[in-house]
Short mmCIF file of C-alpha atoms and ligand atoms in Angstrom, two decimals:
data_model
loop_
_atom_site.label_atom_id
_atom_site.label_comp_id
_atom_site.label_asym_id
_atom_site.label_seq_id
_atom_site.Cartn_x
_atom_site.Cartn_y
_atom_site.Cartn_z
CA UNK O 19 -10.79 -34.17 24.81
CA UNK O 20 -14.19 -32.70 24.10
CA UNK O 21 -14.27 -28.55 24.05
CA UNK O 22 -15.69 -27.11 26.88
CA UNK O 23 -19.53 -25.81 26.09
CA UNK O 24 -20.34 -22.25 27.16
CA UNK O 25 -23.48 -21.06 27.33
CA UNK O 26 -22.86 -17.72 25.54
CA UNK O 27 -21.67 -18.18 22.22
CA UNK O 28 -19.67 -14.65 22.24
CA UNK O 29 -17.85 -15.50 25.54
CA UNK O 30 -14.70 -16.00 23.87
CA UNK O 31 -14.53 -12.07 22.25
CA UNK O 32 -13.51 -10.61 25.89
CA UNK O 33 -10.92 -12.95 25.99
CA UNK O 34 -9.43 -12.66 22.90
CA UNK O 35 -9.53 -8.79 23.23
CA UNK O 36 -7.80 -9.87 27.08
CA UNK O 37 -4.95 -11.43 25.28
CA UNK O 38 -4.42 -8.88 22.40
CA UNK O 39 -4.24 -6.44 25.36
CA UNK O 40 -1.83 -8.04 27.10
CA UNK O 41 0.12 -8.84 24.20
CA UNK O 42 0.46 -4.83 23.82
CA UNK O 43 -1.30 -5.79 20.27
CA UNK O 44 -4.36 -3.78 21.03
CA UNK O 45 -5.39 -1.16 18.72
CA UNK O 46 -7.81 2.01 18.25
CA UNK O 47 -7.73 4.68 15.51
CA UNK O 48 -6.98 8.64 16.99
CA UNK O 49 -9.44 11.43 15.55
CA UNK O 50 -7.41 13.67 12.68
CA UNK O 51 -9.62 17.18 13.03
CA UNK O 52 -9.64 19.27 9.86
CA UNK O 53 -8.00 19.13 6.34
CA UNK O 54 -5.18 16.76 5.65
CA UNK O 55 -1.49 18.15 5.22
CA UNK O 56 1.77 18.37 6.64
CA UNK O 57 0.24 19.97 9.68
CA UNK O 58 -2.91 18.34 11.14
CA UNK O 59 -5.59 19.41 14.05
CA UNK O 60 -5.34 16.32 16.53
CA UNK O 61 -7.37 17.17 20.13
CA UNK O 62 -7.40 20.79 19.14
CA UNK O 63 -3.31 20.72 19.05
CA UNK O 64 -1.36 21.82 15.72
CA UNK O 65 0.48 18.05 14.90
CA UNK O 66 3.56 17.93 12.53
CA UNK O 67 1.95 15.08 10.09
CA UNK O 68 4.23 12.59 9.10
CA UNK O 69 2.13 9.58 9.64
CA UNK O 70 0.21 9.97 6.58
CA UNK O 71 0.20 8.28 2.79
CA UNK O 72 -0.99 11.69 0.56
CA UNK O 73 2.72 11.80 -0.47
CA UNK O 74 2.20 15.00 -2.51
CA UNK O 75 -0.20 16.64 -0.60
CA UNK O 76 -2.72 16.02 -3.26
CA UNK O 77 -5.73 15.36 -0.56
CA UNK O 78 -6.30 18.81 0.63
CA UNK O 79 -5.56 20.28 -2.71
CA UNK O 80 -8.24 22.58 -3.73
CA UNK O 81 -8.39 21.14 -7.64
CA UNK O 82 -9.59 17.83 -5.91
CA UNK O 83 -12.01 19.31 -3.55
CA UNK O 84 -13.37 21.44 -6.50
CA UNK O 85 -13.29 17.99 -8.80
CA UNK O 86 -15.00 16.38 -6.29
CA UNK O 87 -17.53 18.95 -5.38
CA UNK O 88 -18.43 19.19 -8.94
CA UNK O 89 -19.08 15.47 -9.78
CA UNK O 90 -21.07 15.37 -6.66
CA UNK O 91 -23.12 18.05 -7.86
CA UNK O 92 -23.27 16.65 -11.05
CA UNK O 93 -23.56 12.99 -10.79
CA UNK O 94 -24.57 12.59 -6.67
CA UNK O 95 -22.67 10.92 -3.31
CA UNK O 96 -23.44 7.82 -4.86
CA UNK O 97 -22.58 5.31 -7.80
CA UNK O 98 -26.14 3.29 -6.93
CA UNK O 99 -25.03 0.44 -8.16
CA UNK O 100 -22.16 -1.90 -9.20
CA UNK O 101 -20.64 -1.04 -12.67
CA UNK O 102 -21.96 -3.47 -15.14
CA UNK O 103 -25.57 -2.79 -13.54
CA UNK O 104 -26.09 0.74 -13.34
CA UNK O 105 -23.35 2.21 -11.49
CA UNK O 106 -20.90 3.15 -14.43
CA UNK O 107 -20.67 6.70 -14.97
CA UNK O 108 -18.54 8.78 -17.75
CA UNK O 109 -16.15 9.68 -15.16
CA UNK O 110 -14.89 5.56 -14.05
CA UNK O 111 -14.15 5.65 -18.10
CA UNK O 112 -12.31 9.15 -17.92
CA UNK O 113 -10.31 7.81 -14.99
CA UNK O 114 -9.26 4.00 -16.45
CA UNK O 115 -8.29 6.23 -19.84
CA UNK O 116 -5.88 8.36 -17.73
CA UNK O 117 -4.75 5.33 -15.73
CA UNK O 118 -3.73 3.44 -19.02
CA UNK O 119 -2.20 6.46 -20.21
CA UNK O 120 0.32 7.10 -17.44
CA UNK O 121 0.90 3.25 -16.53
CA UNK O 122 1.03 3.04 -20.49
CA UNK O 123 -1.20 0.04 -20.73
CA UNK O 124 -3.97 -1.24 -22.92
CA UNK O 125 -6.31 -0.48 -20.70
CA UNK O 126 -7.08 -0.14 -16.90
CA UNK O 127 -10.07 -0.79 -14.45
CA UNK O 128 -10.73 1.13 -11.84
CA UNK O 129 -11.99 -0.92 -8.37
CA UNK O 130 -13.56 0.83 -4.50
CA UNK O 131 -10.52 -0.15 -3.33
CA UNK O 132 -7.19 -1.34 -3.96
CA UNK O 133 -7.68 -3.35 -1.55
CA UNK O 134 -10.74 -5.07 -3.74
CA UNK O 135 -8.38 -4.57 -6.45
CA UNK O 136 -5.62 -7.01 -5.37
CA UNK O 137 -7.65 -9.34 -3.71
CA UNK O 138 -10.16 -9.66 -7.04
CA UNK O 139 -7.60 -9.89 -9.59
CA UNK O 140 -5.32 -12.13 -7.88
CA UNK O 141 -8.55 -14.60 -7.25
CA UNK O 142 -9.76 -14.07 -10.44
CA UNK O 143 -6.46 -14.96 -12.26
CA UNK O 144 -5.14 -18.68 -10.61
CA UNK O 145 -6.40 -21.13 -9.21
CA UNK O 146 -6.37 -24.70 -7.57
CA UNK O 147 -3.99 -26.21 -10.16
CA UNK O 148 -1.88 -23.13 -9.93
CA UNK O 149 1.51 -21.63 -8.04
CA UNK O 150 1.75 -18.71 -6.44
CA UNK O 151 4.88 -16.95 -5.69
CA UNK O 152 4.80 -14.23 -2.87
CA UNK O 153 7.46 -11.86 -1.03
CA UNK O 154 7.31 -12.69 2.84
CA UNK O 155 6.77 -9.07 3.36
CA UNK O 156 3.36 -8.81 0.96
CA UNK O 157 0.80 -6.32 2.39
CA UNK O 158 -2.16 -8.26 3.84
CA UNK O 159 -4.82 -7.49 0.49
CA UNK O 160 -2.33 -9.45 -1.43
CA UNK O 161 -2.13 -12.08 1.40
CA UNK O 162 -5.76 -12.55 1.42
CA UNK O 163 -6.29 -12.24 -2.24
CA UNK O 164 -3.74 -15.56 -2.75
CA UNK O 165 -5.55 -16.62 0.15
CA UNK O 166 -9.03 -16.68 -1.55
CA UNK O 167 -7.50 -17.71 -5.01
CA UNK O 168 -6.97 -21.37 -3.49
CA UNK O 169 -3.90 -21.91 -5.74
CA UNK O 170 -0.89 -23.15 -3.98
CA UNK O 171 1.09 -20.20 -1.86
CA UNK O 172 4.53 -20.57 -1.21
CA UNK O 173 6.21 -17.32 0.24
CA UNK O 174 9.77 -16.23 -0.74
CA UNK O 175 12.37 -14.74 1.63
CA UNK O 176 12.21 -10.87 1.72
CA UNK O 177 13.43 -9.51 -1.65
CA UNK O 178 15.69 -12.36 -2.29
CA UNK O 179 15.79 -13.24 -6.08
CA UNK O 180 18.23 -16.67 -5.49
CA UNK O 181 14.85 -17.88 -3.32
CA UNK O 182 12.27 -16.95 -6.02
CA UNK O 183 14.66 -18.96 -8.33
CA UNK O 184 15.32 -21.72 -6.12
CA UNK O 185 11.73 -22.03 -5.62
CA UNK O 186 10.95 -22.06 -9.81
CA UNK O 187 13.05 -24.62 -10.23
CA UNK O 188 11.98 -26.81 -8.07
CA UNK O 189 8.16 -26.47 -7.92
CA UNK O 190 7.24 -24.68 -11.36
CA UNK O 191 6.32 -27.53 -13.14
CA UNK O 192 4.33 -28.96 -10.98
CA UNK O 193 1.55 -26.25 -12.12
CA UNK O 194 -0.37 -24.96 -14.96
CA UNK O 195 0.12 -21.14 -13.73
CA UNK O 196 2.40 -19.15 -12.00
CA UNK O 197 1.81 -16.09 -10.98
CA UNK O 198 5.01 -13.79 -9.18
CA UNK O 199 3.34 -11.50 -6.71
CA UNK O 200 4.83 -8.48 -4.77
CA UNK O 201 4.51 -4.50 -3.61
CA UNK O 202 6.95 -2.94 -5.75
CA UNK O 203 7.44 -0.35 -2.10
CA UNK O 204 6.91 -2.54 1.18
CA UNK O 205 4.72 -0.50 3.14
CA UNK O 206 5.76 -1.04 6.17
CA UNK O 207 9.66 -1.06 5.54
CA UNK O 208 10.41 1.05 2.64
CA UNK O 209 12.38 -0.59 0.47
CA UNK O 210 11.60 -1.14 -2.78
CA UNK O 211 10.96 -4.73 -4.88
CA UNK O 212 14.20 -5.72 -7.59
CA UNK O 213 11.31 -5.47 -10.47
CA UNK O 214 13.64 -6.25 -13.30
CA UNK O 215 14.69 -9.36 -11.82
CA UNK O 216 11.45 -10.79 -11.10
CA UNK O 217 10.57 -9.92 -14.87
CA UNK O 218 13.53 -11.80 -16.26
CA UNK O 219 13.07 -15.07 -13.93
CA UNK O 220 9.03 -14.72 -14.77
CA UNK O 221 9.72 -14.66 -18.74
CA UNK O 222 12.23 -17.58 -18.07
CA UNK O 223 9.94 -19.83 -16.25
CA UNK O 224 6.73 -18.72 -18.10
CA UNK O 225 5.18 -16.76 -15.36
CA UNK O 226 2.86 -14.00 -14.78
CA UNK O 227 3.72 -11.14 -12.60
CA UNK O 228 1.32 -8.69 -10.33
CA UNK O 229 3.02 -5.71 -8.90
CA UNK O 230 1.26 -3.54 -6.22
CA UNK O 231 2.13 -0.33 -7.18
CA UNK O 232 0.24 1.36 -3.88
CA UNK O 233 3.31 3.45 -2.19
CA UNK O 234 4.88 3.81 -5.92
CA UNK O 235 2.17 5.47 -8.13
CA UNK O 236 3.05 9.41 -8.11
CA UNK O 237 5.95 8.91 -6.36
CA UNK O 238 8.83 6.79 -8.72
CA UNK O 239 9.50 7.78 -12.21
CA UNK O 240 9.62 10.55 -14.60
CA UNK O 241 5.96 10.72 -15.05
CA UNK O 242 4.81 9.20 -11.83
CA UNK O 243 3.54 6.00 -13.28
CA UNK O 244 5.77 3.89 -10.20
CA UNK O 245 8.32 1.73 -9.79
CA UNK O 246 7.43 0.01 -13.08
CA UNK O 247 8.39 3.33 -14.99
CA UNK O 248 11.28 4.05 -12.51
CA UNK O 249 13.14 0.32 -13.21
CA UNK O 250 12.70 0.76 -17.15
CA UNK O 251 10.05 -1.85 -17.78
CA UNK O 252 7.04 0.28 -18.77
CA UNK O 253 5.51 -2.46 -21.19
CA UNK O 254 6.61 -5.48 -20.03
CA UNK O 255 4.17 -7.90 -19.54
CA UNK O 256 2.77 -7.68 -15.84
CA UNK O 257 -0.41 -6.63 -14.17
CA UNK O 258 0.23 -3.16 -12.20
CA UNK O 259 -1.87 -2.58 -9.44
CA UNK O 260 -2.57 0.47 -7.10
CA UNK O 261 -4.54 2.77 -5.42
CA UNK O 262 -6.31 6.26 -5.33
CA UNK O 263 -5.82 6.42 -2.00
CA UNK O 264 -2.00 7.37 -1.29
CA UNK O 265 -0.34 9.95 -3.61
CA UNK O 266 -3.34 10.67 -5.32
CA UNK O 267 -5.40 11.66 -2.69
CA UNK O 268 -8.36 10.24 -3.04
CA UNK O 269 -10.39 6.33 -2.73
CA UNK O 270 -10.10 3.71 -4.88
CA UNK O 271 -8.27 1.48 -6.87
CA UNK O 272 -6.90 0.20 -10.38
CA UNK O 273 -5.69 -2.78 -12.60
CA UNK O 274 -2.79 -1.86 -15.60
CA UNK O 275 -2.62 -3.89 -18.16
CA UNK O 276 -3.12 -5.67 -21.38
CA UNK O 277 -6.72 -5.33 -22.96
CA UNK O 278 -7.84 -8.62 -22.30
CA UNK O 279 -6.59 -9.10 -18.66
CA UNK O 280 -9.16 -5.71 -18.05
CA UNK O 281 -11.76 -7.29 -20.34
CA UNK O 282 -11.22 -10.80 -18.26
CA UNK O 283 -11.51 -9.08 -15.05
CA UNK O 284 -14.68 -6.98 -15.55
CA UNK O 285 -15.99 -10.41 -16.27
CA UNK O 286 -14.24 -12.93 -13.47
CA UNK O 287 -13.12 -10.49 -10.67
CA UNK O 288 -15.86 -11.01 -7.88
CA UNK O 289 -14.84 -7.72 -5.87
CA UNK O 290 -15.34 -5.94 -9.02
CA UNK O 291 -18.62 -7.06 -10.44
CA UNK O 292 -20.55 -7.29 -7.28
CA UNK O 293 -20.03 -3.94 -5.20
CA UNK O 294 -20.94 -0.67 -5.97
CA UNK O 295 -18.88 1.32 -8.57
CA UNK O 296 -16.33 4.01 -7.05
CA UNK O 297 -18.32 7.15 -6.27
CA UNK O 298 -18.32 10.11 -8.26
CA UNK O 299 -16.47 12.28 -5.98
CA UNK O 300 -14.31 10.02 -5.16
CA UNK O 301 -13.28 9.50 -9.52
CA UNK O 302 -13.42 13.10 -9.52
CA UNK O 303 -10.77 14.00 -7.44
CA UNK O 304 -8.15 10.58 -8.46
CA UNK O 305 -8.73 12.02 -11.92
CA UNK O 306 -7.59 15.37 -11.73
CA UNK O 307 -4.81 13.60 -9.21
CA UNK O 308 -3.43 11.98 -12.12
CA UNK O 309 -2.92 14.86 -14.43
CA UNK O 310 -1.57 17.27 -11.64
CA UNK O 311 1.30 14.09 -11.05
CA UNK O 312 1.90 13.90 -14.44
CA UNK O 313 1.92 17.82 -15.14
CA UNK O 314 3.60 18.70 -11.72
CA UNK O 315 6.72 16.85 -11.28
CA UNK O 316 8.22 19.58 -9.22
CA UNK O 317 6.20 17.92 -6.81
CA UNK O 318 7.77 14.29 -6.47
CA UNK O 319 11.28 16.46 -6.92
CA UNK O 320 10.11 18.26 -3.71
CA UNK O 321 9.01 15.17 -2.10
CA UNK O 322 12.86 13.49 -2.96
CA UNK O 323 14.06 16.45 -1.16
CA UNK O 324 12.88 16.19 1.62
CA UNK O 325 13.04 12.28 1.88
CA UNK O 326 16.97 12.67 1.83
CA UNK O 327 17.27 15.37 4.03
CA UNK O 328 15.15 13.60 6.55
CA UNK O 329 17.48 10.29 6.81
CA UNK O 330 20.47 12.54 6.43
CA UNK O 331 19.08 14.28 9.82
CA UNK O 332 17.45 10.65 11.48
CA UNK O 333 21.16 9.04 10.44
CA UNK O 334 23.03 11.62 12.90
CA UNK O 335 20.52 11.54 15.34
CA UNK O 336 19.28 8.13 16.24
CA UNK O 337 20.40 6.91 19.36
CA UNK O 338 21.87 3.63 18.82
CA UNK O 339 19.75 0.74 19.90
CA UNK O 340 16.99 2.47 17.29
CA UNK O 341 17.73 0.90 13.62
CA UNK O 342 16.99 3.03 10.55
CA UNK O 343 15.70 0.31 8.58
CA UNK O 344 16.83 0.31 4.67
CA UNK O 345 14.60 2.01 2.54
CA UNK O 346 14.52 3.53 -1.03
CA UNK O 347 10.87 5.53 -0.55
CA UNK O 348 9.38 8.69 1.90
CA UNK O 349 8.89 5.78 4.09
CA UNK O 350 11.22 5.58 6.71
CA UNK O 351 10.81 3.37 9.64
CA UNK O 352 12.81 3.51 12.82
CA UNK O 353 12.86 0.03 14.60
CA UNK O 354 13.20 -0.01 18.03
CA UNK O 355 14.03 -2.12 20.67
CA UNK O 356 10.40 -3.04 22.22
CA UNK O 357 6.43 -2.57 21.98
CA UNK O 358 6.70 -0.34 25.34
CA UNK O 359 9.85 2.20 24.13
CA UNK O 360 7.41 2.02 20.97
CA UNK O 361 4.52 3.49 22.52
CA UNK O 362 6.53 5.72 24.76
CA UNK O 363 8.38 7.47 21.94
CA UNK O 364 5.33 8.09 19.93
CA UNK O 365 3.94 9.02 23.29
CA UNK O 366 6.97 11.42 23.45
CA UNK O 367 6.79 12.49 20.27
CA UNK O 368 2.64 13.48 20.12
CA UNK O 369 3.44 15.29 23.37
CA UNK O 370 6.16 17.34 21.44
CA UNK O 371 3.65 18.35 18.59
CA UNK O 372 4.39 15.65 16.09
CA UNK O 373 2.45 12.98 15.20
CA UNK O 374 3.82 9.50 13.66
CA UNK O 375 2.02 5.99 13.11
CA UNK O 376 3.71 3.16 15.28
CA UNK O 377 3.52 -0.64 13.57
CA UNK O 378 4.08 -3.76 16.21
CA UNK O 379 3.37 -7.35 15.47
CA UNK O 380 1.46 -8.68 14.21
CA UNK O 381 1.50 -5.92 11.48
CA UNK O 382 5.19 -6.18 11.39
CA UNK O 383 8.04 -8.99 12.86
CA UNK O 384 9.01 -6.14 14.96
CA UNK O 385 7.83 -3.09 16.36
CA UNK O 386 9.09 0.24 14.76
CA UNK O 387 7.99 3.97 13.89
CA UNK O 388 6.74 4.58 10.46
CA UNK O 389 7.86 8.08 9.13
CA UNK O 390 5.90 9.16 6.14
CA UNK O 391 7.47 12.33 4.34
CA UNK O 392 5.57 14.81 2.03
CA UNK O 393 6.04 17.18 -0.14
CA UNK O 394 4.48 19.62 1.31
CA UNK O 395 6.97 19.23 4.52
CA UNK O 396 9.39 22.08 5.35
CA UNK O 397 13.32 21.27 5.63
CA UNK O 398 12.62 22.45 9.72
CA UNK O 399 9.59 20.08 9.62
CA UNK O 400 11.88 17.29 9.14
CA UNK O 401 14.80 18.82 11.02
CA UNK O 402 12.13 19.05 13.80
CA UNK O 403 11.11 15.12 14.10
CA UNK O 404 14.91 14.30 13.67
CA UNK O 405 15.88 16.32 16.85
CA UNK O 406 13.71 15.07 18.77
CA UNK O 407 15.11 11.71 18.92
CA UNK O 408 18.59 12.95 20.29
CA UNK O 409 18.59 11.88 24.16
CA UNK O 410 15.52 9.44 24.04
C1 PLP U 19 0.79 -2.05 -0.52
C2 PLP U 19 -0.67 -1.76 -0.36
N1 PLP U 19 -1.54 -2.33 -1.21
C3 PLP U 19 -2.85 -2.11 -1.12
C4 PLP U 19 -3.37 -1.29 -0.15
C5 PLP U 19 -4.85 -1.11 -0.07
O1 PLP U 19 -5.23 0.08 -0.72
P1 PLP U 19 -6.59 0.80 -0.33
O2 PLP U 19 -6.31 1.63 0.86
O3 PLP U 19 -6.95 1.59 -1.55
O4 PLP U 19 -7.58 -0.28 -0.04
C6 PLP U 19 -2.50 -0.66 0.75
C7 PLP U 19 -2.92 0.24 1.83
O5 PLP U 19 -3.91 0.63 2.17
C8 PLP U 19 -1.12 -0.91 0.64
O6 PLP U 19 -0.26 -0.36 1.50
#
C-alpha cells in the first residue's frame, strides 16, 4: 500500500508528541534556581536534593568556582577551536596528566563530553568486521556509540557472565575484534558491573574491554579512580571511560588508557577531532576536582555513610508493592508499581520539600524513583525522604 502524502512535511511531530503523551512518556526539564547542593531553590521553595549526580558536592565547591573563575579570566569562556587546531590550551594537558595519574594509565584524553567520549572511542575502535559485546542495561552514549561503530552488536543479559560466555563461544570467531562494553555503575539501577570477570573471559577470548566509569569515578576505591581501582584491576588492559560531569562537578569527559589507544584516538575519534576543545572553565574546575577526590577521601567515606543509612531507613519504610531495587552505589531506585503512582509520589514528594528524578520507559523497562545520595546530605536529610514513604 502506498503511504499516504501530506501536504505538510512536519505533520507527523504533533502526533508523535500525541502518542508520547498518552503513553505518559512525555517529558520537560524543571528550573533548579541557585547553587547546586544537598538543598536546592526550585520555584522559590527550599528542595531536599537528592536527584542530582555531584556525588561529593564538588559543584558548588568554592575551589572550583575559584578554578574556574580564574581560567576564565585567564584563558576566556571559550576553547575557539577544536584541539588539534587551535583549541588546546595548557590546562586540557594539566587535566589528561591528572586523569592518567589517578586512573594510573599511560595516558588520558580529555573529550566535551563523556557522552562524545563513549560514542568516539567506541566508533573509532571496531568496526564492520568486528563483535561487539554489550550489557542490556548500557546507558544510551554507549548504545549509540556501538550504534555508529557499524560492527556487529549483540547485547548480553543484565550482568550475567554465563551469557557473555555463552555468547564468546559461539560467535567470537566469527570476527577480527571484540570489544566487551559496559558501565561499571548502571545509572539507572545501581548496581555495579562484575569487572573482574569480564577481564578474565576478555583475556581468554582475546578481547578488548571499555568500561564507563561515569557514576564510579570519585566515588569507588581508595583513591577515587572507580570501580576499576575498587575490583583490584588498576592496570589491566581496558579502556576506562568517564566524565567531569558527576562527582567531579564539572563538564566533560575522558579516555584511560594505554599510550597508543590515546595517541590512536586523537587521530581516529571523530567526536574528538572535530568539536571544540573543553572550555577553560570548565578544565579548571574537573582539575582541581580531581586532586580534592584524591586528597579528600573523608569525602567518599561521608558519602558511604550516608548511602547505608539511607537503604537501612528506605528498607523499613517502603510500603510493599514499591521494590528497592539491588544496588551497590548512592544510587538507589525505588520501583514502583505504575507511570501514574510514579508521578504522584514524586508529586507527593516535591509537595513535601524534596525533590527526586522519576525514570519510566523508555529510559528504563519500568518506571521507578531514582534516589541520588551526597555527601554533603545530613543523616535527617535522608531520614527525611525515607519517612515520607510510610503510608503512601
Ligand atoms: C553511564 C553514563 N555514561 C555517560 C554519560 C554521559 O556523560 P556526560 O553527561 O558527560 O555527557 C552519562 C550521563 O550523563 C552516564 O550516566
Amino acid at each position: 500500500m502506498q503511504p499516504k502524502i501530506e501536504t505538510n512535511p512536519y505533520a507527523w511531530v504533533e502526533r508523535s508528541l500525541e502518542t508520547i503523551r498518552r503513553a505518559g512518556w512525555y517529558r520537560e526539564p524543571e528550573i533548579i534556581e541557585g547553587s547546586p547542593g544537598a538543598v536546592v531553590l526550585k520555584d522559590g521553595r527550599k528542595m531536599l536534593n537528592f536527584a542530582s549526580n555531584d556525588y561529593l558536592g564538588l559543584a558548588g565547591d568554592p575551589r572550583l568556582i575559584e578554578a574556574a573563575t580564574k581560567a576564565i579570566n585567564t584563558f576566556g569562556t571559550g576553547a575557539t577551536g577544536s584541539r588539534l587546531l587551535s583549541g588546546h590550551r595548557i590546562l586540557h594537558q594539566e587535566l589528561e596528566t591528572a586523569i592518567a595519574q589517578l586512573k594510573q594509565t599511560e595516558a588520558a584524553l580529555v573529550f566535551s563530553s563523556g557522552y562524545l567520549a563513549n560514542i568516539g572511542t567506541i566508533s573509532a575502535i571496531v568496526g564492520q568486521r568486528d563483535l561487539i559485546l554489550a550489557d542490556q542495561y548500557n546507558h544510551s552514549s554507549l548504545k549509540n556509540g556501538a550504534i555508529l561503530s557499524l560492527a556487529h552488536i549483540n547485547e548480553y543479559l543484565h550482568n550475567n557472565i554465563a551469557d557473555v560466555k555463552k555468547q564468546l563461544q559461539e560467535h567470537r570467531h566469527q570476527y577480527r575484534r571484540c570489544l566487551i562494553v559496559t558501565d561499571s555503575v548502571f545509572s539507572m539501577d545501581g548496581d555495579i558491573c562484575q569487572l573482574p570477570e569480564l577481564l578474565e573471559l576478555a583475556d581468554k577470548y582475546n578481547c578488548m574491554v571499555l568500561v564507563d566509569e561515569a557514576h564510579a569515578t570519585g566515588v569507588f576505591g581508595a583513591t577515587g579512580a572507580g570501580c576499576v581501582e575498587h575490583y583490584g584491576c588498576t592496570g589491566k588492559p581496558l579502556i576506562q571511560i568517564g566524565t567531569l560531569s558527576k562527582a567531579l562537578g564539572s563538564l566533560g569527559g575522558y579516555v584511560a588508557g594505554s599510550k597508543a589507544i590515546i595517541d590512536f584516538l586523537r587521530n581516529r575519534a571523530p567526536s574528538w577531532i572535530y568539536t571544540t576543545g573543553l572550555s577553560p572553565g570548565d578544565a579548571a574546575a574537573a582539575l582541581a576536582a580531581v586532586q580534592i577526590i584524591q586528597t579528600e577521601p573523608e569525602r567518599r567515606a561521608q558519602l558511604w555513610k550516608n548511602v547505608t543509612h539511607m537503604k537501612n531507613n528506605l528498607k523499613e519504610n517502603l510500603p510493599s508493592e514499591f521494590q528497592l531495587l539491588p544496588s551497590a552505589s548512592p544510587i538507589i531506585c525505588v520501583q514502583v508499581p505504575s507511570i501514574d503512582i510514579l508521578l504522584r509520589v514524586k508529586a507527593q514528594l516535591l509537595a513535601a520539600g524534596i525533590f527526586v528524578a522519576a525514570v519510566r520507559p523508555p529510559t528504563v523497562p519500568t518506571s521507578r524513583l531514582r534516589l541520588t545520595v551526597m555527601a554533603t546530605h545530613t543523616k535527617a536529610d535522608c531520614e527525611k525522604l525515607a519517612s515520607r514513604f510510610i503510608g503512601l
